[in-house]
Amino acid sequence: MTSTADVTANGLNVHITVGNSVTFQTPDTIMNLGGQGGVAQFGDTLKVTVVAQNEQGAVLRFARP
């Protein structure tokens, strides 16, 4: 099972896909994280931490870097 969401945070549009991993896609970047504790940082605009994750979804923390 795969879950997807489109999120706009701090002015940045991010497409998120959750399955066996968490994938973050912006117009310029694709990051694939293995799961809990992973951090995706998009320059000085946005930092996303994977708090928890399984095949059905993820809990993400959004912050400024």
CSV table of N, CA and C in Angstrom, one decimal:
chain,number,residue,atom,x,y,z
A,1,MET,N,0.8,-1.2,0.0
A,1,MET,CA,0.0,0.0,0.0
A,1,MET,C,0.9,1.2,0.0
A,2,THR,N,0.5,2.2,-0.7
A,2,THR,CA,1.2,3.5,-0.8
A,2,THR,C,0.3,4.6,-0.5
A,3,SER,N,0.8,5.6,0.3
A,3,SER,CA,0.0,6.8,0.6
A,3,SER,C,0.7,8.0,0.0
A,4,THR,N,-0.1,9.0,-0.5
A,4,THR,CA,0.5,10.2,-1.0
A,4,THR,C,-0.1,11.4,-0.5
A,5,ALA,N,0.6,12.5,-0.5
A,5,ALA,CA,0.0,13.8,-0.1
A,5,ALA,C,0.8,14.9,-0.7
A,6,ASP,N,0.1,16.0,-1.0
A,6,ASP,CA,0.8,17.2,-1.5
A,6,ASP,C,0.6,18.2,-0.4
A,7,VAL,N,1.8,18.8,0.0
A,7,VAL,CA,1.9,19.7,1.1
A,7,VAL,C,2.6,21.0,0.7
A,8,THR,N,2.1,22.1,1.1
A,8,THR,CA,2.8,23.4,0.9
A,8,THR,C,3.2,23.9,2.3
A,9,ALA,N,4.5,24.0,2.5
A,9,ALA,CA,5.0,24.4,3.8
A,9,ALA,C,6.1,25.5,3.6
A,10,ASN,N,5.9,26.6,4.3
A,10,ASN,CA,6.9,27.7,4.1
A,10,ASN,C,7.0,28.1,2.7
A,11,GLY,N,6.0,28.0,1.9
A,11,GLY,CA,6.0,28.4,0.5
A,11,GLY,C,6.5,27.4,-0.5
A,12,LEU,N,6.9,26.2,0.0
A,12,LEU,CA,7.5,25.2,-0.8
A,12,LEU,C,6.4,24.1,-1.0
A,13,ASN,N,6.2,23.7,-2.3
A,13,ASN,CA,5.3,22.6,-2.6
A,13,ASN,C,6.0,21.3,-2.6
A,14,VAL,N,5.6,20.3,-1.8
A,14,VAL,CA,6.2,19.1,-1.7
A,14,VAL,C,5.2,17.9,-1.9
A,15,HIS,N,5.5,17.0,-2.8
A,15,HIS,CA,4.7,15.8,-3.0
A,15,HIS,C,5.4,14.7,-2.2
A,16,ILE,N,4.6,14.1,-1.3
A,16,ILE,CA,5.2,13.1,-0.4
A,16,ILE,C,4.5,11.7,-0.7
A,17,THR,N,5.4,10.7,-0.8
A,17,THR,CA,4.9,9.3,-1.1
A,17,THR,C,5.4,8.4,0.0
A,18,VAL,N,4.6,7.7,0.7
A,18,VAL,CA,5.0,6.8,1.7
A,18,VAL,C,4.6,5.4,1.4
A,19,GLY,N,5.6,4.5,1.4
A,19,GLY,CA,5.5,3.1,1.2
A,19,GLY,C,6.5,2.4,2.1
A,20,ASN,N,7.4,1.7,1.5
A,20,ASN,CA,8.5,1.1,2.3
A,20,ASN,C,9.5,2.2,2.7
A,21,SER,N,9.4,3.3,2.1
A,21,SER,CA,10.3,4.5,2.5
A,21,SER,C,9.4,5.7,2.3
A,22,VAL,N,10.0,6.9,2.6
A,22,VAL,CA,9.3,8.2,2.5
A,22,VAL,C,10.0,8.9,1.4
A,23,THR,N,9.3,9.3,0.3
A,23,THR,CA,9.9,10.1,-0.7
A,23,THR,C,9.3,11.5,-0.8
A,24,PHE,N,10.2,12.5,-0.8
A,24,PHE,CA,9.8,13.9,-0.9
A,24,PHE,C,10.2,14.4,-2.3
A,25,GLN,N,9.3,15.0,-3.0
A,25,GLN,CA,9.6,15.5,-4.3
A,25,GLN,C,9.1,17.0,-4.4
A,26,THR,N,10.1,17.9,-4.8
A,26,THR,CA,9.8,19.3,-5.1
A,26,THR,C,10.0,19.5,-6.6
A,27,PRO,N,9.8,20.6,-7.2
A,27,PRO,CA,10.1,20.9,-8.6
A,27,PRO,C,11.6,20.6,-8.9
A,28,ASP,N,12.5,20.8,-7.9
A,28,ASP,CA,13.9,20.7,-8.1
A,28,ASP,C,14.6,19.5,-7.5
A,29,THR,N,13.9,18.8,-6.6
A,29,THR,CA,14.6,17.8,-5.8
A,29,THR,C,13.7,16.6,-5.5
A,30,ILE,N,14.4,15.4,-5.5
A,30,ILE,CA,13.8,14.2,-5.0
A,30,ILE,C,14.6,13.6,-3.9
A,31,MET,N,14.1,13.3,-2.7
A,31,MET,CA,14.8,12.7,-1.6
A,31,MET,C,14.0,11.5,-1.1
A,32,ASN,N,14.7,10.4,-0.9
A,32,ASN,CA,14.1,9.1,-0.5
A,32,ASN,C,14.7,8.8,0.9
A,33,LEU,N,13.9,8.7,1.9
A,33,LEU,CA,14.4,8.4,3.3
A,33,LEU,C,13.9,7.0,3.7
A,34,GLY,N,14.8,6.3,4.4
A,34,GLY,CA,14.5,5.0,4.8
A,34,GLY,C,13.5,4.8,5.9
A,35,GLY,N,13.1,5.9,6.6
A,35,GLY,CA,12.1,5.8,7.7
A,35,GLY,C,12.4,6.6,8.9
A,36,GLN,N,12.0,6.2,10.1
A,36,GLN,CA,12.0,7.0,11.3
A,36,GLN,C,13.4,7.6,11.5
A,37,GLY,N,13.4,8.9,11.9
A,37,GLY,CA,14.7,9.6,12.2
A,37,GLY,C,15.3,10.2,11.0
A,38,GLY,N,14.8,9.9,9.8
A,38,GLY,CA,15.4,10.5,8.6
A,38,GLY,C,15.0,12.0,8.5
A,39,VAL,N,15.9,12.8,7.9
A,39,VAL,CA,15.7,14.2,7.8
A,39,VAL,C,15.9,14.7,6.3
A,40,ALA,N,14.9,15.4,5.8
A,40,ALA,CA,15.0,16.0,4.4
A,40,ALA,C,15.1,17.5,4.6
A,41,GLN,N,16.1,18.1,4.1
A,41,GLN,CA,16.2,19.5,4.2
A,41,GLN,C,16.3,20.1,2.8
A,42,PHE,N,15.5,21.2,2.6
A,42,PHE,CA,15.4,21.9,1.4
A,42,PHE,C,15.9,23.3,1.5
A,43,GLY,N,17.3,23.4,1.5
A,43,GLY,CA,17.9,24.6,1.6
A,43,GLY,C,17.6,25.3,2.9
A,44,ASP,N,17.4,26.6,2.8
A,44,ASP,CA,17.0,27.4,4.0
A,44,ASP,C,15.5,27.5,4.1
A,45,THR,N,14.8,26.8,3.3
A,45,THR,CA,13.3,26.9,3.3
A,45,THR,C,12.6,26.0,4.2
A,46,LEU,N,13.0,24.7,4.2
A,46,LEU,CA,12.2,23.7,5.0
A,46,LEU,C,13.0,22.5,5.4
A,47,LYS,N,12.7,22.0,6.6
A,47,LYS,CA,13.3,20.8,7.1
A,47,LYS,C,12.2,19.9,7.5
A,48,VAL,N,12.2,18.6,7.1
A,48,VAL,CA,11.2,17.6,7.4
A,48,VAL,C,11.8,16.4,8.1
A,49,THR,N,11.3,16.1,9.3
A,49,THR,CA,11.9,14.9,10.0
A,49,THR,C,10.8,13.8,10.0
A,50,VAL,N,11.2,12.6,9.7
A,50,VAL,CA,10.3,11.5,9.8
A,50,VAL,C,10.2,11.0,11.3
A,51,VAL,N,9.1,11.2,11.9
A,51,VAL,CA,8.9,10.9,13.3
A,51,VAL,C,8.6,9.4,13.5
A,52,ALA,N,7.7,8.9,12.6
A,52,ALA,CA,7.3,7.5,12.6
A,52,ALA,C,6.8,7.2,11.2
A,53,GLN,N,7.0,5.9,10.8
A,53,GLN,CA,6.6,5.5,9.4
A,53,GLN,C,6.3,4.0,9.3
A,54,ASN,N,5.3,3.7,8.6
A,54,ASN,CA,5.1,2.3,8.1
A,54,ASN,C,4.5,2.3,6.7
A,55,GLU,N,4.0,1.2,6.2
A,55,GLU,CA,3.6,1.2,4.8
A,55,GLU,C,2.3,2.0,4.6
A,56,GLN,N,1.6,2.2,5.7
A,56,GLN,CA,0.3,2.9,5.6
A,56,GLN,C,0.4,4.4,5.7
A,57,GLY,N,1.5,4.9,6.2
A,57,GLY,CA,1.6,6.4,6.4
A,57,GLY,C,2.8,6.8,7.2
A,58,ALA,N,2.9,8.1,7.4
A,58,ALA,CA,4.0,8.6,8.2
A,58,ALA,C,3.6,9.8,9.0
A,59,VAL,N,4.3,10.0,10.1
A,59,VAL,CA,4.2,11.2,11.0
A,59,VAL,C,5.4,12.0,10.7
A,60,LEU,N,5.2,13.2,10.2
A,60,LEU,CA,6.3,14.1,9.8
A,60,LEU,C,6.2,15.4,10.6
A,61,ARG,N,7.4,15.9,10.9
A,61,ARG,CA,7.6,17.2,11.6
A,61,ARG,C,8.2,18.2,10.7
A,62,PHE,N,7.5,19.3,10.4
A,62,PHE,CA,7.9,20.3,9.5
A,62,PHE,C,8.5,21.5,10.3
A,63,ALA,N,9.6,22.0,9.9
A,63,ALA,CA,10.2,23.1,10.6
A,63,ALA,C,11.1,24.0,9.7
A,64,ARG,N,11.5,25.1,10.1
A,64,ARG,CA,12.4,25.9,9.4
A,64,ARG,C,13.8,25.4,9.8
A,65,PRO,N,14.7,25.3,8.8
A,65,PRO,CA,16.1,24.8,9.2
A,65,PRO,C,16.8,25.8,10.2
